[in-house]
XYZ file of C-alpha atoms in Angstrom:
754
model
C 0.000 0.000 0.000
C 2.274 2.712 -1.275
C 0.087 5.773 -0.778
C -1.458 5.217 2.651
C 1.004 7.212 4.743
C -0.212 10.603 3.418
C -3.827 9.576 3.998
C -3.142 8.483 7.550
C -1.541 11.839 8.286
C -4.602 13.599 6.873
C -6.801 11.710 9.327
C -4.774 13.159 12.199
C -5.666 16.771 11.352
C -7.406 18.725 14.154
C -11.171 18.183 14.218
C -12.079 21.852 13.670
C -14.183 23.879 16.145
C -16.354 21.334 17.931
C -17.156 22.002 21.598
C -16.343 19.321 24.247
C -19.267 17.369 25.699
C -19.100 17.757 29.444
C -20.582 15.159 31.748
C -24.079 16.109 32.956
C -23.444 17.600 36.348
C -25.453 19.093 39.057
C -25.596 22.787 38.127
C -25.641 23.620 41.807
C -22.179 22.259 42.305
C -20.302 25.216 40.796
C -16.974 24.087 42.205
C -17.130 20.772 40.338
C -18.091 22.587 37.115
C -15.110 24.899 37.445
C -12.789 21.943 38.041
C -14.065 20.206 34.899
C -13.522 23.347 32.838
C -9.927 23.492 34.022
C -9.515 19.788 33.163
C -10.988 20.384 29.704
C -8.492 23.197 29.017
C -5.658 20.999 30.228
C -6.793 18.110 27.988
C -7.080 20.354 24.904
C -3.588 21.750 25.589
C -2.178 18.242 25.961
C -3.802 17.079 22.681
C -1.993 19.869 20.842
C 1.317 19.001 22.556
C 0.964 15.255 21.850
C 0.183 15.939 18.166
C 3.456 17.884 17.864
C 5.374 15.001 19.462
C 3.800 12.568 16.940
C 4.954 14.611 13.948
C 8.453 14.743 15.495
C 8.409 10.892 15.392
C 8.557 10.779 19.219
C 6.117 7.865 19.321
C 7.109 6.748 22.813
C 6.187 10.181 24.232
C 2.999 10.197 22.110
C 1.869 6.871 23.602
C 2.972 7.626 27.165
C 1.379 11.082 27.446
C -1.509 10.105 25.158
C -2.757 7.236 27.328
C -2.596 9.409 30.490
C -4.492 12.242 28.770
C -7.004 9.782 27.243
C -8.063 8.698 30.740
C -8.692 12.334 31.708
C -10.664 12.969 28.498
C -12.878 9.949 29.230
C -13.457 11.156 32.792
C -14.924 14.469 31.568
C -16.547 12.776 28.518
C -14.710 15.005 25.996
C -15.513 12.989 22.841
C -13.536 15.311 20.553
C -10.379 14.805 22.633
C -11.005 11.044 22.979
C -11.114 10.507 19.195
C -8.141 12.826 18.509
C -5.989 11.126 21.159
C -7.075 7.647 19.987
C -6.062 8.556 16.440
C -2.618 9.778 17.578
C -1.961 6.827 19.915
C -3.237 4.210 17.447
C -1.123 5.555 14.589
C 1.910 5.732 16.897
C 1.432 2.014 17.669
C 1.178 1.339 13.898
C 4.465 3.177 13.342
C 6.250 0.768 15.686
C 4.406 -2.275 14.205
C 2.267 -2.960 17.286
C -0.954 -3.734 15.383
C -2.757 -5.350 18.335
C -2.529 -2.198 20.470
C -3.424 -0.008 17.471
C -6.596 -2.024 16.764
C -7.593 -1.882 20.440
C -7.293 1.919 20.535
C -9.173 2.453 17.238
C -12.002 0.079 18.204
C -12.478 1.877 21.541
C -12.752 5.248 19.718
C -15.352 3.906 17.250
C -17.378 2.274 20.024
C -17.239 5.501 22.048
C -18.523 7.578 19.104
C -21.317 5.074 18.343
C -22.313 4.901 22.002
C -22.631 8.690 22.164
C -24.636 8.630 18.862
C -22.187 11.153 17.476
C -22.970 12.412 13.943
C -20.166 14.938 13.563
C -16.717 15.010 12.005
C -15.460 13.330 15.180
C -17.224 10.074 14.249
C -15.954 10.343 10.638
C -12.344 10.606 11.880
C -12.747 7.551 14.138
C -14.203 5.460 11.297
C -11.432 6.510 8.880
C -8.759 5.500 11.407
C -10.404 2.066 11.760
C -10.584 1.659 7.977
C -6.957 2.744 7.601
C -5.912 0.114 10.116
C -7.315 -2.696 7.938
C -6.077 -1.039 4.752
C -2.506 -1.047 6.067
C -2.906 -4.775 6.727
C -3.928 -5.095 3.027
C -7.314 -6.358 4.159
C -9.534 -4.607 1.612
C -12.556 -6.784 2.455
C -12.653 -5.257 5.943
C -11.472 -1.719 5.043
C -13.815 -0.963 2.102
C -17.120 -1.601 4.000
C -15.960 0.692 6.834
C -15.125 3.501 4.388
C -18.419 3.056 2.502
C -20.354 3.080 5.780
C -18.716 6.424 6.675
C -19.371 8.124 3.289
C -23.060 9.087 3.932
C -22.159 10.778 7.226
C -19.333 12.780 5.603
C -21.695 13.763 2.744
C -24.342 14.873 5.236
C -21.779 17.070 6.987
C -20.438 18.443 3.680
C -16.930 17.545 4.859
C -14.931 17.883 1.584
C -11.550 16.870 3.040
C -12.833 13.639 4.542
C -14.938 12.902 1.454
C -11.754 13.155 -0.598
C -9.906 10.830 1.820
C -12.698 8.219 1.890
C -13.179 8.073 -1.883
C -9.397 8.049 -2.445
C -8.897 5.125 -0.052
C -11.761 3.057 -1.562
C -10.518 3.661 -5.109
C -6.927 2.784 -4.118
C -8.023 -0.528 -2.582
C -10.036 -1.520 -5.670
C -7.143 -0.594 -7.968
C -4.693 -2.596 -5.833
C -7.078 -5.548 -6.319
C -6.992 -4.805 -10.118
C -10.706 -3.995 -10.167
C -10.935 -0.741 -12.235
C -14.667 -1.142 -12.915
C -15.581 -0.832 -9.199
C -12.861 1.785 -8.699
C -14.170 4.180 -11.411
C -17.060 5.608 -9.321
C -14.678 6.509 -6.478
C -11.929 7.788 -8.777
C -14.467 10.187 -10.324
C -15.601 11.276 -6.831
C -11.976 11.843 -5.771
C -11.430 14.118 -8.803
C -14.650 15.968 -7.940
C -13.766 16.723 -4.308
C -10.107 17.553 -4.968
C -11.164 20.600 -7.013
C -11.953 22.513 -3.796
C -8.701 21.493 -2.060
C -5.470 23.458 -2.388
C -2.466 21.199 -1.611
C -0.710 19.927 -4.737
C -0.233 16.524 -3.082
C -4.038 16.034 -3.075
C -4.227 16.776 -6.825
C -1.184 14.587 -7.530
C -2.854 11.696 -5.691
C -6.131 12.099 -7.641
C -4.280 12.157 -10.988
C -2.258 9.093 -9.966
C -5.481 7.191 -9.241
C -6.866 8.238 -12.645
C -3.714 7.102 -14.433
C -3.695 3.717 -12.646
C -7.371 3.204 -13.530
C -6.770 3.946 -17.242
C -3.745 1.628 -17.186
C -5.827 -1.258 -15.795
C -8.595 -0.449 -18.338
C -5.945 -0.790 -21.100
C -6.332 2.881 -22.115
C -2.580 3.382 -22.087
C -2.369 6.806 -23.807
C -4.974 8.312 -21.435
C -3.089 6.709 -18.540
C 0.177 8.323 -19.687
C -1.434 11.789 -19.834
C -2.775 11.589 -16.243
C 0.428 10.024 -14.891
C 2.633 12.745 -16.426
C 0.516 15.438 -14.711
C 0.646 13.489 -11.436
C 4.443 13.160 -11.337
C 4.806 16.873 -12.166
C 2.650 17.844 -9.157
C 4.327 15.190 -6.980
C 7.724 16.690 -7.838
C 6.442 20.163 -6.986
C 4.974 19.084 -3.629
C 7.715 16.608 -2.655
C 5.236 13.699 -2.730
C 7.903 10.938 -2.934
C 5.491 7.957 -2.914
C 3.520 9.561 -5.759
C 6.742 10.025 -7.774
C 7.782 6.392 -7.328
C 4.405 4.879 -8.191
C 3.769 7.385 -11.027
C 7.072 6.629 -12.790
C 6.544 2.901 -12.320
C 3.138 2.996 -14.068
C 4.518 5.328 -16.760
C 7.307 2.831 -17.522
C 4.797 -0.016 -17.800
C 2.419 2.090 -19.968
C 5.146 3.142 -22.411
C 6.435 -0.421 -22.642
C 2.961 -1.794 -23.424
C 2.546 0.551 -26.440
C 6.042 -0.115 -27.768
C 7.663 3.152 -26.560
C 10.682 1.313 -25.113
C 13.042 4.287 -25.016
C 10.556 6.340 -22.984
C 9.929 3.293 -20.780
C 13.676 3.019 -20.137
C 13.849 6.725 -19.180
C 11.001 6.245 -16.698
C 12.770 3.207 -15.199
C 15.902 5.315 -14.670
C 13.861 8.054 -12.923
C 12.084 5.404 -10.861
C 15.404 3.956 -9.742
C 16.757 7.369 -8.698
C 13.649 8.152 -6.621
C 13.726 4.711 -5.024
C 17.348 5.299 -4.065
C 16.407 8.658 -2.539
C 13.494 7.104 -0.635
C 15.755 4.303 0.544
C 17.957 6.869 2.289
C 15.022 8.592 3.994
C 13.434 5.232 4.915
C 16.713 4.152 6.499
C 16.725 7.236 8.751
C 13.050 6.797 9.552
C 13.593 3.110 10.356
C 16.224 4.063 12.917
C 13.796 6.557 14.481
C 11.043 3.921 14.605
C 13.412 1.378 16.175
C 14.519 3.952 18.752
C 10.914 4.861 19.555
C 9.968 1.202 19.953
C 12.944 0.679 22.199
C 11.975 3.687 24.341
C 8.376 2.493 24.549
C 9.435 -0.998 25.608
C 11.674 0.600 28.217
C 8.772 2.679 29.526
C 6.402 -0.286 29.720
C 9.056 -2.433 31.381
C 9.707 0.250 33.960
C 5.998 0.342 34.839
C 5.961 -3.415 35.470
C 9.068 -3.305 37.648
C 8.160 -0.131 39.541
C 7.314 -1.941 42.777
C 10.581 -3.862 42.726
C 12.715 -0.782 41.990
C 11.105 1.104 44.915
C 12.537 -1.504 47.351
C 16.062 -1.127 45.982
C 18.306 1.811 46.468
C 17.375 4.336 43.783
C 20.931 5.289 42.919
C 22.143 1.685 42.611
C 19.048 0.607 40.682
C 19.318 3.560 38.345
C 23.001 2.868 37.640
C 22.470 -0.843 37.060
C 19.380 -0.278 34.967
C 21.195 2.322 32.900
C 24.089 -0.062 32.250
C 21.643 -2.848 31.411
C 19.652 -0.776 28.920
C 22.807 0.650 27.387
C 23.850 -2.919 26.654
C 20.412 -3.712 25.243
C 20.467 -0.554 23.124
C 23.946 -1.414 21.889
C 22.806 -4.911 20.992
C 19.753 -3.551 19.155
C 21.846 -1.010 17.284
C 24.381 -3.715 16.423
C 21.674 -6.023 15.077
C 20.082 -3.169 13.194
C 23.456 -2.141 11.728
C 24.017 -5.713 10.539
C 20.550 -5.679 8.993
C 21.271 -2.398 7.184
C 24.605 -3.735 5.938
C 22.970 -6.887 4.562
C 20.196 -4.809 2.958
C 22.801 -2.526 1.382
C 24.697 -5.519 -0.059
C 21.524 -7.004 -1.468
C 20.492 -3.676 -2.976
C 23.923 -3.217 -4.536
C 23.716 -6.689 -6.081
C 20.233 -5.869 -7.365
C 21.471 -2.635 -8.943
C 24.373 -4.436 -10.638
C 21.948 -7.053 -11.931
C 19.617 -4.307 -13.204
C 22.491 -2.536 -14.988
C 23.452 -5.800 -16.701
C 19.843 -6.452 -17.710
C 19.565 -2.908 -19.112
C 22.676 -3.512 -21.213
C 21.155 -6.728 -22.559
C 17.888 -4.912 -23.221
C 19.631 -2.171 -25.206
C 21.553 -4.760 -27.230
C 18.372 -6.668 -28.034
C 16.606 -3.398 -28.854
C 19.344 -2.482 -31.347
C 19.080 -5.928 -32.952
C 15.301 -5.550 -33.163
C 15.621 -2.132 -34.808
C 18.143 -3.495 -37.324
C 15.791 -6.351 -38.210
C 12.878 -3.913 -38.576
C 14.955 -1.710 -40.900
C 16.013 -4.745 -42.939
C 12.376 -5.855 -43.227
C 11.265 -2.377 -44.322
C 14.047 -2.181 -46.902
C 13.179 -5.643 -48.242
C 9.478 -4.851 -48.638
C 10.283 -1.477 -50.164
C 12.611 -3.004 -52.773
C 10.202 -5.854 -53.586
C 7.190 -3.572 -53.992
C 9.183 -1.158 -56.145
C 10.391 -3.967 -58.400
C 6.797 -5.263 -58.709
C 5.153 -1.877 -59.277
C 7.557 -0.917 -62.075
C 6.508 -3.736 -64.503
C 2.869 -3.330 -63.390
C 3.080 0.277 -64.598
C 4.090 -1.033 -68.026
C 1.354 -3.685 -68.147
C -1.436 -1.318 -67.101
C -0.169 1.498 -69.308
C 0.194 -0.592 -72.484
C -3.200 -2.223 -71.871
C -4.834 1.237 -71.551
C -3.213 2.335 -74.835
C -4.332 -0.841 -76.642
C -7.921 -0.386 -75.416
C -7.929 3.064 -77.070
C -6.477 1.654 -80.310
C -9.352 1.185 -82.789
C -7.526 -1.716 -84.501
C -7.738 -3.726 -81.258
C -11.528 -3.479 -80.840
C -12.078 -7.203 -81.357
C -9.764 -7.831 -78.383
C -11.382 -5.164 -76.188
C -13.036 -7.696 -73.837
C -9.800 -9.617 -73.363
C -7.856 -6.414 -72.829
C -10.411 -5.298 -70.233
C -9.960 -8.570 -68.346
C -6.179 -8.147 -68.545
C -6.384 -4.609 -67.127
C -8.738 -5.716 -64.322
C -6.347 -8.522 -63.348
C -3.380 -6.138 -63.437
C -5.217 -3.618 -61.243
C -6.127 -6.424 -58.821
C -2.486 -7.497 -58.624
C -1.448 -3.873 -58.064
C -3.917 -3.575 -55.152
C -2.302 -6.623 -53.522
C 1.136 -5.030 -53.917
C -0.154 -1.778 -52.390
C -1.646 -3.684 -49.411
C 1.725 -5.270 -48.661
C 3.345 -1.834 -48.892
C 0.654 -0.370 -46.629
C 1.344 -2.963 -43.910
C 5.024 -2.062 -44.017
C 4.164 1.646 -43.955
C 2.029 1.210 -40.803
C 4.796 -0.730 -39.011
C 7.287 1.972 -39.958
C 5.050 4.816 -38.696
C 4.454 3.623 -35.127
C 6.657 6.340 -33.665
C 5.422 9.108 -35.974
C 2.767 11.671 -35.209
C -0.728 11.302 -36.622
C -1.810 13.720 -39.341
C -4.173 16.462 -38.194
C -6.806 17.118 -40.847
C -10.523 17.814 -40.929
C -12.530 14.602 -40.532
C -16.192 14.441 -41.586
C -17.366 11.027 -40.400
C -20.702 11.221 -42.240
C -19.088 11.991 -45.630
C -16.485 9.243 -45.168
C -19.133 6.604 -44.372
C -21.474 7.676 -47.196
C -18.678 7.623 -49.795
C -17.454 4.193 -48.669
C -20.994 2.777 -48.787
C -21.462 4.092 -52.359
C -18.245 2.372 -53.441
C -19.080 -0.856 -51.591
C -22.353 -1.266 -53.507
C -20.307 -2.193 -56.597
C -18.530 -5.086 -54.807
C -21.529 -7.440 -55.030
C -23.833 -6.036 -57.771
C -25.436 -9.402 -58.646
C -26.699 -9.870 -55.070
C -27.068 -6.305 -53.756
C -27.211 -5.608 -50.038
C -29.269 -3.123 -48.021
C -27.163 -0.567 -46.141
C -28.412 1.035 -42.912
C -26.458 4.023 -41.610
C -27.102 5.270 -38.050
C -24.815 8.152 -37.029
C -25.428 9.961 -33.733
C -26.777 13.479 -34.381
C -24.692 14.862 -31.496
C -21.442 14.035 -33.315
C -19.942 17.318 -34.631
C -19.945 17.793 -38.405
C -16.176 18.197 -38.469
C -13.523 16.735 -36.160
C -9.723 16.830 -36.150
C -7.729 13.648 -36.779
C -6.029 11.464 -39.368
C -8.662 11.137 -42.116
C -6.587 8.645 -44.113
C -6.350 6.142 -41.239
C -10.062 6.110 -40.296
C -10.886 5.813 -44.018
C -8.581 2.790 -44.328
C -10.249 1.156 -41.306
C -13.828 1.715 -42.543
C -13.036 0.808 -46.190
C -11.663 -2.558 -45.104
C -14.428 -3.339 -42.582
C -17.398 -2.239 -44.722
C -15.843 -3.731 -47.856
C -15.302 -7.016 -46.019
C -18.967 -7.084 -44.976
C -20.081 -6.350 -48.550
C -17.869 -9.119 -49.966
C -19.192 -11.800 -47.596
C -22.878 -10.769 -47.620
C -25.385 -11.465 -50.432
C -28.928 -10.019 -50.500
C -28.463 -9.130 -46.855
C -28.312 -6.126 -44.531
C -25.171 -4.207 -43.542
C -25.582 -1.816 -40.604
C -23.076 0.957 -39.815
C -23.746 2.527 -36.407
C -21.650 5.301 -34.820
C -22.582 6.525 -31.325
C -21.047 9.314 -29.256
C -19.775 8.256 -25.825
C -18.740 10.443 -22.880
C -16.021 12.939 -23.838
C -12.575 12.233 -22.340
C -10.256 15.186 -21.602
C -12.079 17.395 -24.102
C -11.956 14.780 -26.890
C -15.053 13.416 -28.659
C -15.087 9.618 -28.289
C -17.029 7.526 -30.818
C -18.185 3.904 -30.699
C -18.123 2.270 -34.162
C -20.282 -0.792 -34.865
C -20.335 -2.565 -38.292
C -22.782 -5.486 -38.453
C -23.772 -7.721 -41.379
C -25.970 -10.756 -42.052
C -23.325 -12.531 -44.128
C -21.710 -15.964 -43.992
C -20.061 -15.376 -40.591
C -16.750 -16.689 -39.255
C -16.119 -19.869 -37.268
C -14.553 -19.729 -33.780
C -11.404 -21.470 -35.021
C -10.810 -18.937 -37.800
C -11.579 -15.955 -35.542
C -8.363 -16.675 -33.634
C -6.263 -15.955 -36.735
C -8.383 -13.443 -38.637
C -6.286 -10.436 -37.598
C -2.989 -12.137 -38.424
C -1.184 -11.024 -41.564
C -1.890 -13.149 -44.653
C -4.634 -15.171 -42.882
C -8.068 -15.447 -44.548
C -11.368 -16.431 -42.970
C -12.454 -18.258 -46.121
C -10.473 -20.227 -48.636
C -13.305 -20.973 -51.039
C -13.336 -19.792 -54.618
C -16.439 -17.712 -53.942
C -14.603 -15.333 -51.617
C -11.162 -14.333 -52.780
C -8.735 -11.763 -51.469
C -5.291 -11.241 -50.000
C -6.438 -11.501 -46.390
C -4.632 -8.229 -45.555
C -7.674 -6.014 -44.882
C -8.320 -6.962 -41.231
C -4.600 -7.072 -40.277
C -4.310 -3.512 -41.650
C -7.334 -2.496 -39.524
C -5.792 -4.106 -36.426
C -2.429 -2.397 -36.917
C -4.035 1.060 -37.394
C -6.205 0.678 -34.272
C -3.135 -0.479 -32.316
C -1.493 2.848 -33.190
C -4.428 4.584 -31.444
C -4.327 2.198 -28.458
C -7.844 1.034 -29.369
C -9.087 -2.549 -29.079
C -11.225 -4.190 -31.798
C -13.829 -6.789 -30.825
C -15.382 -9.300 -33.220
C -18.522 -11.388 -32.619
C -19.477 -13.859 -35.343
C -21.114 -17.211 -35.968
C -21.268 -19.173 -39.239
C -24.509 -18.413 -41.079
C -25.518 -15.626 -38.648
C -23.315 -12.745 -39.729
C -20.525 -10.740 -38.121
C -20.352 -7.723 -35.786
C -17.208 -5.615 -35.311
C -16.778 -2.863 -32.677
C -14.050 -0.380 -31.783
C -13.681 3.104 -30.249
C -11.714 6.186 -31.356
C -11.424 9.682 -29.885
C -11.031 12.924 -31.872
C -10.406 16.577 -31.108
C -13.002 19.177 -32.015
C -12.270 21.445 -34.970
C -10.640 24.692 -33.704
C -10.858 26.555 -37.019
C -11.905 26.033 -40.623
C -9.615 23.844 -42.697
C -9.513 24.670 -46.399
C -10.816 22.046 -48.792
C -8.401 20.514 -51.281
C -9.482 21.651 -54.767
C -10.739 18.891 -57.051
C -8.534 17.703 -59.891
C -9.122 19.567 -63.150
C -9.986 17.534 -66.278
C -7.795 18.150 -69.349
C -8.153 17.676 -73.095
C -5.956 15.745 -75.527
C -3.778 18.550 -76.931
C -2.605 20.084 -73.663
C 1.075 19.476 -74.571
C 0.896 20.606 -78.217
C 4.361 21.583 -79.515
C 5.969 20.911 -76.088
C 9.192 18.863 -76.140
C 9.545 16.706 -73.032
C 12.508 14.507 -72.066
C 11.566 11.169 -70.434
C 14.386 9.426 -68.500
C 13.932 5.749 -67.529
C 16.117 2.633 -67.724
C 13.017 0.460 -68.322
C 12.131 0.402 -72.050
C 8.490 -0.525 -71.447
C 8.074 2.393 -69.051
C 9.647 4.689 -71.652
C 7.223 3.378 -74.278
C 4.119 3.845 -72.081
C 5.029 7.373 -70.939
C 6.081 8.440 -74.449
C 2.850 7.106 -76.022
C 0.730 8.880 -73.419
C 2.530 12.227 -73.896
C 2.371 11.874 -77.706
C -1.408 11.258 -77.557
C -1.702 14.629 -75.778
C 0.302 16.540 -78.399
C 3.818 16.463 -76.914
C 7.109 15.873 -78.723
C 8.945 13.249 -76.722
C 12.681 12.592 -76.375
C 13.863 9.573 -74.377
C 16.994 8.696 -72.422
C 17.677 5.196 -71.050
C 20.214 6.324 -68.451
C 21.062 9.253 -66.202
C 24.334 9.821 -68.049
C 22.548 10.136 -71.441
C 19.928 12.456 -69.914
C 22.669 14.855 -68.699
C 24.230 14.983 -72.173
C 20.852 15.581 -73.902
C 19.920 18.322 -71.416
C 23.208 20.113 -72.214
C 22.520 20.078 -75.972
C 18.868 21.114 -75.910
C 16.315 23.005 -73.835
C 13.225 20.957 -72.908
C 9.848 22.105 -71.657
C 10.186 19.560 -68.829
C 12.187 16.488 -67.774
C 10.479 13.391 -66.282
C 13.182 11.699 -64.209
C 13.139 8.101 -62.943
C 14.839 7.589 -59.535
C 16.181 4.025 -59.463
C 18.660 3.723 -62.359
C 22.060 1.995 -62.565
C 25.359 3.940 -62.591
C 23.773 7.406 -62.164
C 20.394 7.511 -60.370
C 17.727 10.186 -60.807
C 18.885 12.356 -57.909
C 22.504 12.347 -59.133
C 21.410 13.174 -62.688
C 19.302 16.078 -61.344
C 22.299 17.458 -59.410
C 24.407 17.400 -62.592
C 21.720 19.110 -64.722
C 21.178 21.826 -62.105
C 24.832 22.835 -62.442
C 24.145 24.242 -65.951
C 20.325 24.610 -66.023
C 18.364 25.826 -62.995
C 15.187 26.711 -64.910
C 14.034 23.499 -66.585
C 11.273 21.751 -64.567
C 12.504 18.348 -63.347
C 9.783 16.055 -62.024
C 10.429 12.681 -60.391
C 8.421 9.931 -62.154
C 8.975 6.783 -60.099
C 7.471 3.730 -58.425
C 9.497 4.426 -55.250
C 7.416 5.201 -52.127
C 6.603 8.857 -51.506
C 8.570 8.963 -48.202
C 11.795 7.917 -49.945
C 11.390 10.513 -52.678
C 10.716 13.589 -50.533
C 13.101 12.381 -47.810
C 16.151 12.438 -50.114
C 18.628 15.319 -49.779
C 18.541 16.104 -53.525
C 14.748 16.231 -53.777
C 14.868 19.995 -53.140
C 16.543 20.343 -56.582
C 13.435 18.837 -58.219
C 10.202 20.707 -58.868
C 7.708 17.953 -58.017
C 7.066 14.195 -58.071
C 4.611 11.720 -59.690
C 4.264 8.235 -58.175
C 3.615 5.379 -60.649
C 0.974 4.177 -61.361
C -0.868 7.497 -61.531
C -4.122 9.075 -62.635
C -3.842 10.669 -66.102
C -5.336 14.017 -65.086
C -3.038 14.194 -62.036
C -0.072 13.524 -64.314
C -1.120 16.262 -66.752
C -1.922 18.777 -63.976
C 1.485 18.274 -62.324
C 3.337 18.829 -65.617
C 1.295 21.912 -66.576
C 1.854 23.444 -63.114
C 5.607 23.690 -63.741
C 5.838 24.284 -67.528
C 5.643 27.714 -69.111
C 2.302 28.482 -70.859
C 2.093 27.413 -74.518
C 1.765 30.125 -77.157
C -0.669 27.996 -79.137
C -4.254 27.637 -77.906
C -5.148 24.017 -77.204
C -8.429 22.302 -78.018
C -10.115 20.424 -75.217
C -10.638 16.778 -75.947
C -12.408 13.960 -74.240
C -11.590 12.999 -70.686
C -8.485 10.772 -70.538
C -8.621 7.427 -68.801
C -6.379 6.776 -65.814
C -3.307 4.615 -66.162
C -3.975 2.969 -62.791
């Protein structure tokens, strides 16, 4: 129970301005009344003195004077003093590990308050002390009912401080038992009552509870936010236990989401604070041992008082002094040996931890190297596959337009469909790699319109199964704002895969998309997504592997696909720290649920203008140099540019492109990146030495990140990723070329290459 010490101290605060309850006396006996008043003043003065001795860690004095004063308080029936003294004495016994005496004192105080039918803060304090006693014994089954029983009385009194303490203690016990569901009500109440309290330690404790609750609820990013605020306030207020527990949960939270470097930093901070606490605990342990020794001495002296009175006081005092000096020396010797052994063990533990950290860093470096090698492999494979696919799709598109090939139009259409299908598989593999490689990157912040995204995806999904059309039901909560802030691309990828999957495996059925708004968390709008269909369903055996890469729920010819859709969904939701749940049964459909949180839109975000459509002669009389080491790619690009009026020159290497650019001025240069001997970036550097005006545009199948991340990309004007949309290709070229002197005639809309 790491956080109970501060709470116990809070329960020892003075019980405000409550008048003592004097014993009912005969009003005629004024002398007795006056004597009781003097006794009451003496008792109140002693309570204040004993409290000071407790905070000085003089527990022997606290117990000795406290028990004498407690008798006087009971004689005049001063309930306020009885409960205050019982709290001080009981906690002093706890400090020296005498739990039997502590329980006796606390029980007497509770029984006294109940007997007097007390309904004030006095009774609340007595009940809290009793609950704390069981809590320190890690007996939550006894402590929680006592705290809950005391809550209504504290609420009736409007006692904010004690309400904070009670709710904090209940929540802490539930969280220690790993029961966040029962803890949530009391965590929320703790955060409510702490708002009216000033000490930073109170606020640090409330935030620590919140962070621990989110951690146990597997909401790691929300846990990290609360824990970071908690350790900041703990540092400010010197709340050492809060610092230790906060950094420990932060380390575990970062580790669980893959942030191992941040987890390692938190472990280092945790170790430093533990070392600091170890020093203070060592000093405190000596004080506790000394206090226990003094108390034992006092109690022993009481038992032997009669015997010592019969012996000469001077001789007895000298002998007793020598005896107890020997005992004290023995105790200190034993305690010193204990500290030495503890120090040796701690040193060994630290050395072991240092060695483990070294091993961890070595394994982490190996893991990072393997991840880089995997990314490079996938990048090279996908580039090598996309390059010939560009040629296949491009030549097929040109042949479809060729009037002499009309009798083969159906076959060419099938060829293009198959090529596009193969390209989509390649892109899915690349997307998986891209998600793995972006785990430590920030999410994009764009305007997200959930309604538009869902409606557009549903329109597209209707074409997946046109022979057996499905009915789509869309239910989006009206309270969800029109525009939110988040990564539009990622939520689109998730919904495209989930809704598309439902459409593919459902025939003449119903697909329901439901989005409900949940309670906002830290100012963020949280949404529950539910996609349900009446399709073929998934067996229990296959559900275990459905989110694994390259695993399909169905292997029949009727339902074909790469099996990458759901793994992509799982990886994206993992980036958000969101869990996906799937409920399905063969023949009864499938239901998928997940939750995401978004910020509200702070200001208007400009819409991206739609792509302009262009005619056939947009490049009339323009001479364009196309550089590519792949002859098929050269042929496809050249044919496409020629169809739109351009004069095309080609170069099969970077070296030849440099020579041609020296001899002649071109309207633009389309530069491939991956070429032998001299690559596209190197060729661009050479051309820029003698021509800084000609537009140079990268035309490549390399991933976008590798193009714009290169040092020489700033020498280029733009980029076009293959395969591309025709109108995008034309628009990019026109944006960088000087206007043509000849007016062009608009033709029919061009078909996309991809």
